[in-house]
Amino acid sequence: MRNFLKILSAFFSEFYRHKDRYWFSIWILGLLLIWIWNILFLNEPALRQLESGFLNTLIISLLVIVFSTVFGWVTTLLYHLLARSFPKVQIVLVFFINLIRSIPQIVGILMGYVILTVLIQRGILISNLLILIFMGFIIALFVFLEVFDLLRERITYFRRRDFFDAMRVCGITERYIINREIIWRSSRILMINKLIAIWGISIFLLCSVDFIISVGLSTEVSAVNLPVTLGSLLAKIDSKQDILAIGHSLSHWGYVFRLPFEHLQGITVAFIIVFTLVCMYQIGNGYARRHHL
Amino acid sequence: MYKKLNNHLISILFVGILFFIIHIIFPAETGEEKYSDFSMIQKYTELEFLNLNSPEDRLLLREALEIYDPQNTSSHDSLLAEIERYLTNRMYATADSRELSQVIDSDKFVTILSMLIKFAAIYILVLLVTYYGVETFAVYRFVRDQYRLSFFKSMSTTAQKLADAHDLKTKSTYFFKMFGKTGRIILKALITLTLFAPAYVIAYSFKTRFDTDSLILMIILGVISNGLLITYMQKYYTFLVSESRKGYVQTAIVKNFDAGFIFDKESGISLSSIFRLNKKFPGHIFDQIYENVRFQYLNTLKEQASFLITGLIIIEMALNIQGHLCYELMQNILYKNLSVVLIILFGIFLIVKMTQIVIDTIVFIHQRRIGNISSEESG
């Protein structure tokens, strides 16, 4: 018994030490358990919607990561190129970057969705994939500045080190030093950490915007049939009733046991959103701790 | 500082002019134009025998469409959904015709202005409360983490002791200790889930219990929901940890400076000083750590303020809190009242800019006080 406890304790303490892997496993395991539970107790059409809602949310948030990396990287290179060659144009670039920074993310994304609606109504965006890409693009436009800030700080920091001038003297191009030595080799871990945070925030923003649109802007956007996401699923009347049942169970304790059977759709959607946000936060923290950031 | 201030003022001017140009380029729509989007249902509204207001008629229409064209079930759903939206839209437009008028007269402007002031007041209050919360919980966690064992270490130690125990009394004591620790971790998990839950999830969960339209609930949601408190608490905590590893702290500890971190001990930190509004830790090394981190955090405060505004907008829009700025914004986007939308957006932009100006000024004053500023920056 004692040996078994020792082995178990050693295993868990080792697993627990790498908190990013630990929380990633919890996230995957949690999602699997919820999926199995839903296969057993949720009706077929609702399950299909739930699966596509989750997949669409995941795809869009991953697209946000890709776009944010590209935007952040390109803007940083542009920023440093302009600083050397066209300082006045750089001031204009900084002005517009600060302007984007001053727009609350949700307002910017909401306005982007209005444009998306117009594009769909005019038949410019037809396929679901294109719509998903555009949604990812809009969200990335208002979150990529975190990547830009990080890379700008890193380049400014490394420019002051001796190795930068030493490499320049050796005939290595500035572009190579910035892209390969500073961004890729020295800032990759920091960038991944930032991208994990962006992943979490993009899921939060996406779900919130879709919820707002489905609740309040229905005539404006839903008429063009946007892809279903966790946010829009949560805004459906039956999901909302399921969530309302949580409040009911606070005064009727016996009702708690009926929630995971009779109100499964709404509770699952809400739980996936919150659970994913918690796991993303913990994965980010664990990753930062593992790499001593 | 003046350079920064100039940049902020130019931004405000630029956005103001841009919005004015948009307002000129896109004139207000007429009432008929507003409903032209409902192209799918126009042919059905003209049928005399079909009363779209009747649920039975709508169901009959759906069944007829199913028989006529069984392949396109999804487009029939869309059509029905659009009919419902059209009816709701028409009903709201009639009910709110005064509030949603295109013309911005002095009454309308005063209404929007009062909403903006109310929004700004809520924002300032929530910002102050969250700032206090972020700072207090980060300091509390930092002090506690100096001597507390991690959960698994603590659990494995207790489990080991339980396995080693020989008599029933000791065994039951360690068993209850493990039980208590498990209970505490479950409670912590529930609190964490609540803190990360988007405001609309929390609000709908309690909708049957409280008046979710109340101002107080909005403030509470602003503080506890959307992961704001916990995310920025973690950032503040990270600042504290990295500051505590700096050379001057290690030197001070070697020189026998007070560096005990046990709560309410003679050489430790008292709980009351952590929860105080104006935190001071005289004679303790943590006083200097805290002072430095407070200054470093000011730039992150801009980020926190921006995220808070996003959170408040989500709360007002998602919960349909009538009579509030963002509900008004949403309604006016819905009815394409561009001029009102632009005024509200400009108001929100002004709030963000004012926050940035105030924080930049505080940073400038602090830098001048510690003499860490160049003449170029001050000029």
XYZ file of C-alpha atoms in Angstrom, chain B:
379
model
C 4.953 64.051 -21.936
C 3.785 66.880 -24.180
C 4.656 64.756 -27.194
C 2.471 61.957 -25.864
C -0.315 64.396 -25.041
C -0.093 65.844 -28.564
C -0.350 62.352 -30.050
C -3.468 61.641 -28.008
C -5.073 64.946 -29.009
C -4.232 64.400 -32.697
C -5.793 60.919 -32.487
C -8.988 62.380 -30.995
C -9.082 65.049 -33.687
C -8.422 62.512 -36.453
C -11.175 60.154 -35.314
C -13.574 63.082 -34.839
C -12.969 64.320 -38.393
C -13.144 60.767 -39.795
C -16.511 60.139 -38.133
C -17.808 63.482 -39.344
C -16.805 62.622 -42.929
C -18.501 59.202 -42.643
C -21.618 60.949 -41.367
C -21.587 63.271 -44.391
C -20.845 60.515 -46.937
C -23.520 58.094 -45.669
C -26.727 60.034 -45.142
C -29.603 58.720 -43.028
C -31.849 56.027 -44.517
C -35.555 56.391 -45.018
C -37.982 54.076 -43.233
C -38.673 52.054 -46.403
C -34.983 51.508 -47.079
C -34.553 50.057 -43.612
C -36.784 47.116 -44.365
C -35.445 46.456 -47.863
C -33.073 43.847 -46.414
C -35.934 41.454 -45.784
C -35.900 40.459 -49.429
C -36.585 36.788 -48.702
C -39.985 37.445 -47.177
C -41.239 40.328 -49.293
C -43.293 38.100 -51.591
C -44.947 36.447 -48.586
C -45.939 39.724 -46.936
C -47.996 40.553 -50.026
C -50.134 37.372 -49.844
C -53.547 38.320 -48.502
C -54.485 34.846 -47.219
C -51.276 34.539 -45.189
C -51.130 36.262 -41.793
C -47.480 36.226 -40.795
C -48.373 37.295 -37.260
C -50.170 34.014 -36.704
C -47.948 31.103 -35.522
C -50.394 28.637 -37.130
C -50.060 30.352 -40.519
C -46.286 30.334 -40.218
C -46.334 26.600 -39.417
C -48.615 25.944 -42.386
C -46.260 27.913 -44.618
C -43.347 25.826 -43.382
C -45.196 22.556 -44.065
C -46.236 23.741 -47.507
C -42.643 24.617 -48.332
C -41.479 21.213 -47.083
C -43.910 19.458 -49.433
C -43.089 21.745 -52.348
C -39.296 21.624 -51.903
C -38.183 18.875 -49.470
C -34.469 19.228 -50.368
C -34.019 22.747 -48.994
C -34.942 22.330 -45.334
C -32.268 24.757 -44.140
C -33.449 27.568 -46.409
C -37.005 27.069 -45.088
C -35.657 27.424 -41.562
C -33.875 30.620 -42.588
C -37.075 31.956 -44.119
C -39.083 31.271 -40.963
C -36.351 32.805 -38.825
C -36.324 35.876 -41.041
C -40.095 36.255 -40.757
C -39.804 36.204 -36.966
C -37.016 38.763 -37.050
C -38.998 40.978 -39.383
C -41.992 40.877 -37.032
C -39.855 41.586 -33.957
C -38.052 44.374 -35.742
C -41.311 45.974 -36.835
C -42.735 45.687 -33.311
C -39.679 47.274 -31.688
C -39.484 49.989 -34.323
C -43.069 50.980 -33.554
C -42.551 50.825 -29.804
C -39.254 52.707 -29.812
C -39.952 55.037 -32.697
C -39.165 58.114 -30.606
C -35.848 56.855 -29.234
C -34.683 55.426 -32.541
C -35.328 58.463 -34.667
C -32.589 59.449 -37.098
C -32.531 63.114 -36.187
C -30.153 64.105 -33.416
C -31.839 67.013 -31.698
C -30.752 68.545 -28.405
C -32.940 66.095 -26.416
C -31.404 63.100 -28.113
C -27.919 64.486 -27.628
C -28.529 65.094 -23.905
C -29.898 61.538 -23.550
C -26.789 60.077 -25.184
C -24.545 62.342 -23.130
C -26.201 61.270 -19.876
C -25.782 57.611 -20.918
C -22.129 58.266 -21.697
C -21.587 59.901 -18.297
C -23.308 56.961 -16.594
C -21.131 54.520 -18.548
C -17.987 56.492 -17.658
C -18.980 56.565 -13.960
C -19.530 52.791 -13.893
C -16.264 52.289 -15.752
C -14.253 54.425 -13.310
C -15.821 52.689 -10.315
C -15.208 49.196 -11.697
C -11.663 50.155 -12.752
C -10.847 51.343 -9.226
C -12.390 48.250 -7.620
C -10.616 45.875 -10.009
C -7.325 47.706 -9.552
C -7.665 47.330 -5.786
C -8.667 43.665 -6.203
C -5.820 42.884 -8.588
C -3.250 44.522 -6.319
C -4.575 43.075 -3.065
C -4.991 39.480 -4.235
C -1.618 39.515 -6.026
C 0.130 40.755 -2.866
C -1.766 38.233 -0.730
C -0.825 35.383 -3.079
C 2.794 36.500 -3.246
C 3.155 36.588 0.541
C 1.317 33.279 0.966
C 3.389 31.518 -1.715
C 6.601 32.344 0.130
C 6.010 29.572 2.637
C 3.046 27.464 1.503
C 3.543 23.995 -0.013
C 2.027 23.198 -3.403
C -1.245 21.260 -3.412
C 0.194 17.948 -4.567
C 3.174 18.184 -2.205
C 0.868 18.947 0.695
C -1.539 16.151 -0.301
C 1.243 13.597 -0.754
C 2.750 14.533 2.647
C -0.628 14.061 4.330
C -1.245 10.810 2.400
C 2.163 9.562 3.492
C 1.382 10.411 7.106
C -1.974 8.672 6.776
C -0.266 5.525 5.491
C 2.323 5.669 8.287
C -0.240 6.206 11.066
C -0.880 3.205 13.328
C -3.740 4.181 15.635
C -7.258 5.015 14.547
C -7.258 8.532 16.026
C -4.209 9.683 14.026
C -5.540 7.975 10.917
C -8.895 9.749 11.192
C -7.157 13.102 11.812
C -5.129 12.788 8.589
C -8.132 11.461 6.732
C -10.161 14.567 7.652
C -7.202 16.768 6.755
C -7.128 15.215 3.276
C -10.885 15.573 3.037
C -10.656 19.266 3.983
C -7.896 19.899 1.448
C -9.906 18.209 -1.304
C -12.945 20.299 -0.381
C -10.853 23.454 -0.501
C -9.497 22.623 -3.967
C -13.053 21.954 -5.260
C -14.206 25.312 -3.873
C -11.184 26.994 -5.452
C -12.013 25.353 -8.803
C -15.614 26.616 -8.600
C -14.433 30.155 -7.805
C -11.930 30.006 -10.692
C -14.653 28.833 -13.088
C -16.878 31.717 -11.961
C -14.089 34.275 -12.364
C -13.402 33.063 -15.897
C -17.035 32.795 -16.932
C -18.182 35.431 -19.421
C -20.607 37.890 -17.822
C -23.618 36.617 -19.786
C -23.116 33.058 -18.534
C -23.100 34.234 -14.893
C -26.006 36.631 -15.463
C -28.210 34.011 -17.114
C -27.347 31.497 -14.402
C -28.731 33.888 -11.799
C -31.462 35.500 -13.869
C -34.197 33.721 -11.960
C -32.704 34.815 -8.637
C -31.802 38.516 -9.038
C -32.818 41.540 -11.001
C -30.199 41.286 -13.745
C -30.990 44.745 -15.083
C -29.755 46.466 -11.944
C -26.779 48.784 -11.907
C -25.188 47.056 -8.919
C -25.270 43.704 -10.667
C -23.590 45.275 -13.668
C -20.791 46.600 -11.473
C -20.398 43.216 -9.744
C -20.303 41.437 -13.094
C -17.757 43.949 -14.373
C -15.493 43.114 -11.449
C -15.827 39.343 -11.172
C -16.565 38.111 -14.681
C -14.749 37.790 -18.010
C -11.521 36.654 -16.324
C -10.430 40.262 -15.783
C -9.588 40.015 -12.091
C -7.692 36.747 -12.274
C -5.770 37.539 -15.484
C -4.464 40.874 -14.276
C -3.870 39.542 -10.765
C -1.547 36.988 -12.375
C 0.250 39.764 -14.282
C 0.728 41.795 -11.083
C 1.922 38.662 -9.297
C 4.478 38.016 -12.079
C 5.795 41.565 -11.634
C 6.139 40.951 -7.881
C 8.000 37.665 -8.416
C 10.447 39.106 -10.960
C 11.044 42.195 -8.795
C 11.705 40.043 -5.727
C 14.485 38.232 -7.621
C 16.412 41.437 -8.322
C 19.838 42.075 -6.863
C 18.875 44.861 -4.446
C 16.378 42.541 -2.726
C 18.981 39.808 -2.277
C 21.492 42.377 -0.963
C 18.941 43.724 1.508
C 18.174 40.196 2.755
C 21.904 39.454 3.205
C 22.202 42.720 5.166
C 19.561 41.427 7.574
C 16.672 43.521 6.354
C 13.260 42.323 7.554
C 12.237 39.714 4.940
C 9.929 37.346 6.831
C 6.753 36.563 4.927
C 4.570 34.738 7.431
C 1.215 36.415 7.995
C 0.777 38.386 11.210
C 4.080 37.303 12.760
C 6.385 39.856 14.354
C 8.801 39.748 11.414
C 6.128 39.041 8.809
C 3.419 41.004 7.042
C 0.077 41.745 8.653
C -3.105 40.873 6.794
C -4.577 44.295 7.563
C -1.712 46.033 5.733
C -2.408 43.884 2.643
C -6.124 44.676 2.555
C -5.665 48.388 3.322
C -6.407 50.852 0.492
C -3.119 52.654 0.943
C -0.743 49.732 1.348
C 2.406 50.335 3.373
C 4.883 47.823 4.762
C 7.289 49.993 6.781
C 10.624 48.442 7.681
C 10.015 45.425 5.473
C 11.836 44.624 2.234
C 8.465 44.055 0.580
C 7.676 47.783 0.885
C 10.279 48.579 -1.773
C 9.262 45.638 -3.980
C 5.643 46.792 -3.832
C 6.498 50.434 -4.594
C 8.525 49.461 -7.674
C 5.911 47.031 -8.962
C 3.124 49.565 -8.518
C 4.959 51.852 -10.898
C 5.745 49.072 -13.392
C 2.105 47.990 -13.425
C 0.868 51.418 -14.598
C 1.494 50.551 -18.259
C -0.409 47.277 -17.830
C -3.211 49.285 -16.246
C -3.891 50.794 -19.691
C -4.339 47.275 -21.021
C -6.562 46.376 -18.060
C -8.691 49.489 -18.633
C -9.116 48.655 -22.304
C -10.138 45.078 -21.506
C -12.526 46.372 -18.855
C -14.273 48.602 -21.400
C -14.632 45.578 -23.689
C -16.095 43.644 -20.746
C -18.592 46.395 -19.856
C -19.701 46.710 -23.475
C -20.245 42.934 -23.595
C -22.278 43.062 -20.372
C -24.554 45.882 -21.566
C -25.033 44.416 -25.025
C -25.373 40.747 -24.131
C -27.764 41.359 -21.244
C -29.800 43.924 -23.183
C -29.644 46.412 -20.299
C -32.061 49.022 -21.555
C -31.312 52.702 -21.077
C -27.559 52.073 -21.132
C -25.074 53.352 -23.688
C -24.125 50.062 -25.324
C -27.711 48.837 -25.538
C -28.463 52.085 -27.331
C -25.447 51.492 -29.578
C -26.654 48.003 -30.431
C -30.188 49.175 -31.159
C -28.896 51.918 -33.410
C -26.627 49.491 -35.299
C -29.723 47.339 -35.722
C -31.751 50.206 -37.154
C -28.787 51.621 -39.106
C -28.877 55.005 -37.363
C -25.328 55.796 -38.330
C -25.160 59.251 -36.769
C -26.082 57.942 -33.283
C -23.690 54.990 -33.693
C -20.839 57.376 -34.585
C -21.544 59.662 -31.598
C -21.580 56.720 -29.170
C -18.417 55.220 -30.677
C -16.681 58.575 -30.435
C -17.767 58.820 -26.782
C -16.281 55.393 -26.009
C -13.106 56.339 -27.886
C -12.858 59.509 -25.761
C -13.134 57.450 -22.552
C -10.271 55.194 -23.695
C -8.152 58.184 -24.671
C -8.847 59.998 -21.379
C -7.748 56.888 -19.480
C -4.520 56.746 -21.474
C -3.863 60.453 -20.889
C -4.457 60.117 -17.118
C -2.185 57.063 -16.835
C 0.545 58.703 -18.943
C 0.354 61.783 -16.688
C 0.662 59.624 -13.534
C 3.670 57.824 -15.050
C 5.239 61.173 -15.968
C 4.716 62.612 -12.459
C 6.141 59.469 -10.877
C 9.163 59.462 -13.201
C 9.827 63.127 -12.432
C 9.580 62.421 -8.692
C 12.242 59.723 -8.856
C 14.300 61.790 -11.322
C 14.223 59.067 -13.972
C 13.342 61.298 -16.890
C 15.250 63.010 -19.668
C 14.705 66.632 -20.641
C 13.486 65.499 -24.069
C 10.729 63.420 -22.515
C 9.608 66.200 -20.200
C 9.642 68.764 -22.972
